[in-house]
Amino acid sequence: MRPVLLPHPPLVDRGAGVALRPWTASAGDVAALVAAWSDPVLAAANGVPDDASAAAAARWLRSDAARRAAGACLDLVVGPATGGDEVLGEVGLRNIDRDRRRAEISWWVAADARGRGVAAASARLLADWALSEQGDLDQVWARIDPTNTFSARVAAAAGLVELGSAAGTVVWARTRAPAGTRPA
Ligand SMILES: CC(C)(COP(=O)(O)OP(=O)(O)OC[C@H]1O[C@@H](n2cnc3c(N)ncnc32)[C@H](O)[C@@H]1OP(=O)(O)O)[C@@H](O)C(=O)NCCC(=O)NCCS
C-alpha cells in the first residue's frame, strides 16, 4: 500500500476560519476525541469504538501516523485558522482504493462548533485536495443517512452530487474533472 502523505502546505480556509492538521497525542486532542466519542448524535451518525475511554483515544491517536503510512486512511483535525489547538471537528478519507483511485470522505463537527460552516468548508478543502495532483484520486464518495439533512448539505457544499441509495444510505460522490477542463 502506498503511504498517504499529509497535504502540503496545510489546508486552510481563512474566510471560514478553519485549518486542517494531523491529530497529535496531546492531552487536548485526547480530551476532544473522548468528548466526540461520547456524543450520542455523532455516535449514531459516524459510529464510535466500543471502548471510548481516554486510554483508547490515546492509543488511536498514537497510531495515526502508522495508519497513514499503511495507506489506510487520512484523518485530519479541523482547527481554527488562527492556529490554536482547539478541535472543532474532523474530516477524513478512508477506504482509500488506489487501484480504483477513489476514497470515502467523512466528517464530524464538535457539538459546540456546529452550524457555522465548519463542516462545509473543511469537507470542501479536503475534497479539493483529494482530487488535486497531490491527493491523486479521481473520486471521493460519501454515504449519508437519508435523515441527516445537515450532512447532505455539507456534501453538496463540498461539490459532491447525490448518486442514489444503497444499503439504507444515500451515496454521494464527486469526480475529478478531466484534464484540460480543470481550472489552472
Ligand atoms: C452534520 C455536521 C457534520 C454538520 O456540521 P456543521 O459544521 O454544523 O455544518 P455547516 O455549519 O457547515 O452547515 C452545513 C449545512 O447544514 C446546515 N445546518 C447545520 N447545522 C444546522 C442547524 N443546527 N440548523 C439548521 N441548519 C443547519 C447549514 O445551514 C448548512 O446548510 P446550507 O448549505 O444550506 O447553508 C454536524 O452536525 C455533525 O457533526 N453532526 C453529527 C455527526 C454527523 O452527522 N456526521 C456526518 C455523518 S455522514
mmCIF file of C-alpha atoms and ligand atoms in Angstrom:
data_model
loop_
_atom_site.group_PDB
_atom_site.id
_atom_site.type_symbol
_atom_site.label_atom_id
_atom_site.label_comp_id
_atom_site.label_asym_id
_atom_site.label_seq_id
_atom_site.Cartn_x
_atom_site.Cartn_y
_atom_site.Cartn_z
ATOM 1 C CA MET A 1 0.000 0.000 0.000
ATOM 2 C CA ARG A 2 1.214 3.489 -0.828
ATOM 3 C CA PRO A 3 1.543 5.758 2.243
ATOM 4 C CA VAL A 4 -0.889 8.644 2.491
ATOM 5 C CA LEU A 5 1.061 11.894 2.705
ATOM 6 C CA LEU A 6 -0.216 14.919 4.586
ATOM 7 C CA PRO A 7 -1.418 17.833 2.453
ATOM 8 C CA HIS A 8 1.458 20.238 1.963
ATOM 9 C CA PRO A 9 1.170 23.116 2.585
ATOM 10 C CA PRO A 10 -1.560 22.501 5.193
ATOM 11 C CA LEU A 11 -5.107 23.187 4.009
ATOM 12 C CA VAL A 12 -6.562 26.453 5.288
ATOM 13 C CA ASP A 13 -9.758 28.385 4.583
ATOM 14 C CA ARG A 14 -9.218 31.761 6.222
ATOM 15 C CA GLY A 15 -12.662 33.008 5.217
ATOM 16 C CA ALA A 16 -14.332 30.154 7.060
ATOM 17 C CA GLY A 17 -11.714 30.288 9.828
ATOM 18 C CA VAL A 18 -10.618 26.644 9.578
ATOM 19 C CA ALA A 19 -7.323 24.837 9.060
ATOM 20 C CA LEU A 20 -6.688 21.101 8.784
ATOM 21 C CA ARG A 21 -3.896 19.466 10.767
ATOM 22 C CA PRO A 22 -2.958 15.932 11.795
ATOM 23 C CA TRP A 23 -4.039 14.568 15.159
ATOM 24 C CA THR A 24 -1.496 14.554 17.963
ATOM 25 C CA ALA A 25 -1.489 12.510 21.172
ATOM 26 C CA SER A 26 -1.653 15.706 23.267
ATOM 27 C CA ALA A 27 -3.952 15.855 26.284
ATOM 28 C CA GLY A 28 -6.149 18.355 24.427
ATOM 29 C CA ASP A 29 -6.590 16.111 21.393
ATOM 30 C CA VAL A 30 -7.288 13.080 23.607
ATOM 31 C CA ALA A 31 -9.938 15.027 25.536
ATOM 32 C CA ALA A 32 -11.532 16.307 22.322
ATOM 33 C CA LEU A 33 -11.700 12.810 20.868
ATOM 34 C CA VAL A 34 -13.196 11.368 24.056
ATOM 35 C CA ALA A 35 -15.810 14.146 24.020
ATOM 36 C CA ALA A 36 -16.630 13.393 20.377
ATOM 37 C CA TRP A 37 -16.875 9.649 21.001
ATOM 38 C CA SER A 38 -19.271 10.283 23.881
ATOM 39 C CA ASP A 39 -21.632 12.458 21.810
ATOM 40 C CA PRO A 40 -24.697 10.302 21.018
ATOM 41 C CA VAL A 41 -25.509 12.319 17.866
ATOM 42 C CA LEU A 42 -22.035 11.728 16.481
ATOM 43 C CA ALA A 43 -22.028 8.092 17.601
ATOM 44 C CA ALA A 44 -25.265 7.461 15.717
ATOM 45 C CA ALA A 45 -24.078 9.179 12.541
ATOM 46 C CA ASN A 46 -20.405 8.217 12.351
ATOM 47 C CA GLY A 47 -20.082 5.221 14.662
ATOM 48 C CA VAL A 48 -17.585 5.242 17.528
ATOM 49 C CA PRO A 49 -15.450 2.499 19.083
ATOM 50 C CA ASP A 50 -16.929 0.292 21.822
ATOM 51 C CA ASP A 51 -14.085 1.388 24.069
ATOM 52 C CA ALA A 52 -14.424 5.183 24.100
ATOM 53 C CA SER A 53 -12.109 5.697 27.069
ATOM 54 C CA ALA A 54 -9.251 8.193 27.232
ATOM 55 C CA ALA A 55 -6.785 5.310 27.082
ATOM 56 C CA ALA A 56 -8.387 4.005 23.883
ATOM 57 C CA ALA A 57 -8.423 7.505 22.379
ATOM 58 C CA ALA A 58 -4.734 7.967 23.216
ATOM 59 C CA ARG A 59 -3.911 4.592 21.629
ATOM 60 C CA TRP A 60 -5.846 5.519 18.490
ATOM 61 C CA LEU A 61 -4.101 8.885 18.250
ATOM 62 C CA ARG A 62 -0.663 7.343 18.736
ATOM 63 C CA SER A 63 -1.280 5.019 15.782
ATOM 64 C CA ASP A 64 -2.471 7.801 13.445
ATOM 65 C CA ALA A 65 0.858 8.082 11.617
ATOM 66 C CA ALA A 66 1.038 4.296 11.197
ATOM 67 C CA ARG A 67 -2.433 4.243 9.604
ATOM 68 C CA ARG A 68 -1.291 6.894 7.142
ATOM 69 C CA ALA A 69 1.950 5.042 6.462
ATOM 70 C CA ALA A 70 -0.076 1.915 5.704
ATOM 71 C CA GLY A 71 -2.113 3.887 3.151
ATOM 72 C CA ALA A 72 -5.314 3.081 5.011
ATOM 73 C CA CYS A 73 -6.745 6.483 5.742
ATOM 74 C CA LEU A 74 -6.193 10.156 6.398
ATOM 75 C CA ASP A 75 -7.809 11.716 9.465
ATOM 76 C CA LEU A 76 -7.363 15.447 9.934
ATOM 77 C CA VAL A 77 -8.366 17.684 12.801
ATOM 78 C CA VAL A 78 -10.378 20.743 11.843
ATOM 79 C CA GLY A 79 -8.815 23.511 13.880
ATOM 80 C CA PRO A 80 -9.032 27.290 13.886
ATOM 81 C CA ALA A 81 -7.272 29.053 11.007
ATOM 82 C CA THR A 82 -5.573 31.213 13.608
ATOM 83 C CA GLY A 83 -3.538 28.171 14.603
ATOM 84 C CA GLY A 84 -4.849 27.287 18.075
ATOM 85 C CA ASP A 85 -5.006 23.718 19.358
ATOM 86 C CA GLU A 86 -8.803 23.608 19.564
ATOM 87 C CA VAL A 87 -10.503 20.637 17.882
ATOM 88 C CA LEU A 88 -13.554 21.901 16.004
ATOM 89 C CA GLY A 89 -14.076 18.600 14.216
ATOM 90 C CA GLU A 90 -12.545 16.054 11.901
ATOM 91 C CA VAL A 91 -12.523 15.348 8.176
ATOM 92 C CA GLY A 92 -11.000 12.287 6.677
ATOM 93 C CA LEU A 93 -10.540 9.832 3.877
ATOM 94 C CA ARG A 94 -10.930 6.089 4.388
ATOM 95 C CA ASN A 95 -11.378 3.060 2.199
ATOM 96 C CA ILE A 96 -8.656 4.555 0.035
ATOM 97 C CA ASP A 97 -8.548 2.458 -3.119
ATOM 98 C CA ARG A 98 -5.516 3.366 -5.223
ATOM 99 C CA ASP A 99 -6.454 0.887 -7.976
ATOM 100 C CA ARG A 100 -9.850 2.485 -8.492
ATOM 101 C CA ARG A 101 -8.431 5.901 -7.491
ATOM 102 C CA ARG A 102 -11.224 6.682 -5.051
ATOM 103 C CA ALA A 103 -11.807 7.108 -1.325
ATOM 104 C CA GLU A 104 -14.662 7.616 1.087
ATOM 105 C CA ILE A 105 -14.770 11.089 2.633
ATOM 106 C CA SER A 106 -16.303 11.678 6.050
ATOM 107 C CA TRP A 107 -16.704 14.460 8.595
ATOM 108 C CA TRP A 108 -17.954 15.367 12.024
ATOM 109 C CA VAL A 109 -18.024 18.602 13.981
ATOM 110 C CA ALA A 110 -17.895 19.029 17.760
ATOM 111 C CA ALA A 111 -21.300 19.882 19.227
ATOM 112 C CA ASP A 112 -20.370 23.428 20.248
ATOM 113 C CA ALA A 113 -18.883 24.266 16.816
ATOM 114 C CA ARG A 114 -21.848 23.196 14.679
ATOM 115 C CA GLY A 115 -23.958 25.442 12.477
ATOM 116 C CA ARG A 116 -21.286 27.949 11.489
ATOM 117 C CA GLY A 117 -19.914 26.463 8.284
ATOM 118 C CA VAL A 118 -17.090 24.378 9.781
ATOM 119 C CA ALA A 119 -18.039 21.094 8.108
ATOM 120 C CA ALA A 120 -18.870 22.639 4.740
ATOM 121 C CA ALA A 121 -15.541 24.477 4.492
ATOM 122 C CA SER A 122 -13.474 21.565 5.779
ATOM 123 C CA ALA A 123 -15.089 18.972 3.542
ATOM 124 C CA ARG A 124 -14.571 21.291 0.583
ATOM 125 C CA LEU A 125 -10.883 21.743 1.441
ATOM 126 C CA LEU A 126 -10.279 18.016 1.727
ATOM 127 C CA ALA A 127 -12.299 17.076 -1.375
ATOM 128 C CA ASP A 128 -10.482 19.718 -3.443
ATOM 129 C CA TRP A 129 -7.143 18.376 -2.208
ATOM 130 C CA ALA A 130 -8.024 14.699 -2.708
ATOM 131 C CA LEU A 131 -8.891 15.382 -6.342
ATOM 132 C CA SER A 132 -5.786 17.509 -6.946
ATOM 133 C CA GLU A 133 -2.433 16.328 -8.321
ATOM 134 C CA GLN A 134 -1.235 15.909 -4.742
ATOM 135 C CA GLY A 135 -4.182 13.876 -3.491
ATOM 136 C CA ASP A 136 -4.047 11.859 -6.714
ATOM 137 C CA LEU A 137 -7.569 10.445 -6.587
ATOM 138 C CA ASP A 138 -10.287 10.585 -9.224
ATOM 139 C CA GLN A 139 -13.298 10.301 -6.937
ATOM 140 C CA VAL A 140 -14.385 10.947 -3.383
ATOM 141 C CA TRP A 141 -17.652 9.454 -2.174
ATOM 142 C CA ALA A 142 -19.730 9.625 0.961
ATOM 143 C CA ARG A 143 -22.587 7.673 2.486
ATOM 144 C CA ILE A 144 -25.138 9.658 4.441
ATOM 145 C CA ASP A 145 -28.210 8.597 6.355
ATOM 146 C CA PRO A 146 -31.309 9.850 4.485
ATOM 147 C CA THR A 147 -32.469 11.726 7.611
ATOM 148 C CA ASN A 148 -29.157 13.615 8.010
ATOM 149 C CA THR A 149 -30.095 16.715 6.047
ATOM 150 C CA PHE A 150 -27.249 18.812 7.533
ATOM 151 C CA SER A 151 -24.674 16.291 6.345
ATOM 152 C CA ALA A 152 -26.287 16.212 2.907
ATOM 153 C CA ARG A 153 -25.837 19.996 2.785
ATOM 154 C CA VAL A 154 -22.170 19.525 3.706
ATOM 155 C CA ALA A 155 -21.725 17.025 0.861
ATOM 156 C CA ALA A 156 -23.303 19.446 -1.613
ATOM 157 C CA ALA A 157 -21.094 22.287 -0.342
ATOM 158 C CA ALA A 158 -18.042 20.090 -0.954
ATOM 159 C CA GLY A 159 -19.107 19.604 -4.566
ATOM 160 C CA LEU A 160 -20.487 16.076 -4.215
ATOM 161 C CA VAL A 161 -23.666 15.084 -6.023
ATOM 162 C CA GLU A 162 -26.243 12.553 -4.943
ATOM 163 C CA LEU A 163 -25.898 9.277 -6.846
ATOM 164 C CA GLY A 164 -28.651 7.207 -5.263
ATOM 165 C CA SER A 165 -29.413 4.895 -2.376
ATOM 166 C CA ALA A 166 -27.533 1.787 -1.305
ATOM 167 C CA ALA A 167 -27.927 -0.327 1.822
ATOM 168 C CA GLY A 168 -30.135 2.275 3.502
ATOM 169 C CA THR A 169 -27.772 5.198 2.945
ATOM 170 C CA VAL A 170 -27.630 7.903 0.315
ATOM 171 C CA VAL A 171 -24.418 7.754 -1.708
ATOM 172 C CA TRP A 172 -22.810 10.994 -2.829
ATOM 173 C CA ALA A 173 -19.721 11.428 -4.997
ATOM 174 C CA ARG A 174 -17.540 13.992 -6.664
ATOM 175 C CA THR A 175 -15.385 13.040 -9.630
ATOM 176 C CA ARG A 176 -12.263 14.828 -10.768
ATOM 177 C CA ALA A 177 -12.732 16.981 -13.826
ATOM 178 C CA PRO A 178 -10.966 15.516 -16.881
ATOM 179 C CA ALA A 179 -7.525 17.003 -17.668
ATOM 180 C CA GLY A 180 -7.889 20.100 -19.819
ATOM 181 C CA THR A 181 -11.153 21.131 -18.176
ATOM 182 C CA ARG A 182 -9.660 21.746 -14.713
ATOM 183 C CA PRO A 183 -9.142 25.300 -13.509
ATOM 184 C CA ALA A 184 -5.482 26.329 -13.838
HETATM 185 C C1 LIG B 1 -23.591 17.136 10.101
HETATM 186 C C2 LIG B 1 -22.493 18.019 10.677
HETATM 187 C C3 LIG B 1 -21.160 17.443 10.251
HETATM 188 C C4 LIG B 1 -22.646 19.429 10.088
HETATM 189 O O1 LIG B 1 -21.555 20.209 10.546
HETATM 190 P P1 LIG B 1 -21.670 21.807 10.646
HETATM 191 O O2 LIG B 1 -20.320 22.360 10.753
HETATM 192 O O3 LIG B 1 -22.645 22.143 11.700
HETATM 193 O O4 LIG B 1 -22.293 22.121 9.223
HETATM 194 P P2 LIG B 1 -22.239 23.546 8.497
HETATM 195 O O5 LIG B 1 -22.320 24.617 9.515
HETATM 196 O O6 LIG B 1 -21.093 23.517 7.555
HETATM 197 O O7 LIG B 1 -23.612 23.544 7.735
HETATM 198 C C5 LIG B 1 -23.903 22.685 6.658
HETATM 199 C C6 LIG B 1 -25.353 22.909 6.272
HETATM 200 O O8 LIG B 1 -26.217 22.411 7.292
HETATM 201 C C7 LIG B 1 -26.999 23.476 7.814
HETATM 202 N N1 LIG B 1 -27.034 23.339 9.252
HETATM 203 C C8 LIG B 1 -26.060 22.850 10.055
HETATM 204 N N2 LIG B 1 -26.485 22.874 11.336
HETATM 205 C C9 LIG B 1 -27.735 23.411 11.322
HETATM 206 C C10 LIG B 1 -28.683 23.673 12.321
HETATM 207 N N3 LIG B 1 -28.473 23.393 13.615
HETATM 208 N N4 LIG B 1 -29.878 24.184 11.945
HETATM 209 C C11 LIG B 1 -30.138 24.438 10.643
HETATM 210 N N5 LIG B 1 -29.270 24.203 9.638
HETATM 211 C C12 LIG B 1 -28.078 23.694 9.981
HETATM 212 C C13 LIG B 1 -26.291 24.752 7.423
HETATM 213 O O9 LIG B 1 -27.165 25.847 7.331
HETATM 214 C C14 LIG B 1 -25.712 24.366 6.086
HETATM 215 O O10 LIG B 1 -26.725 24.399 5.114
HETATM 216 P P3 LIG B 1 -26.636 25.354 3.799
HETATM 217 O O11 LIG B 1 -25.532 24.764 2.947
HETATM 218 O O12 LIG B 1 -27.967 25.210 3.186
HETATM 219 O O13 LIG B 1 -26.284 26.695 4.325
HETATM 220 C C15 LIG B 1 -22.578 18.124 12.223
HETATM 221 O O14 LIG B 1 -23.877 18.492 12.589
HETATM 222 C C16 LIG B 1 -22.217 16.816 12.924
HETATM 223 O O15 LIG B 1 -21.051 16.542 13.152
HETATM 224 N N6 LIG B 1 -23.253 16.042 13.234
HETATM 225 C C17 LIG B 1 -23.049 14.772 13.932
HETATM 226 C C18 LIG B 1 -22.241 13.774 13.117
HETATM 227 C C19 LIG B 1 -22.648 13.663 11.665
HETATM 228 O O16 LIG B 1 -23.824 13.789 11.310
HETATM 229 N N7 LIG B 1 -21.668 13.397 10.808
HETATM 230 C C20 LIG B 1 -21.874 13.191 9.406
HETATM 231 C C21 LIG B 1 -22.064 11.739 9.111
HETATM 232 S S1 LIG B 1 -22.382 11.482 7.371
#
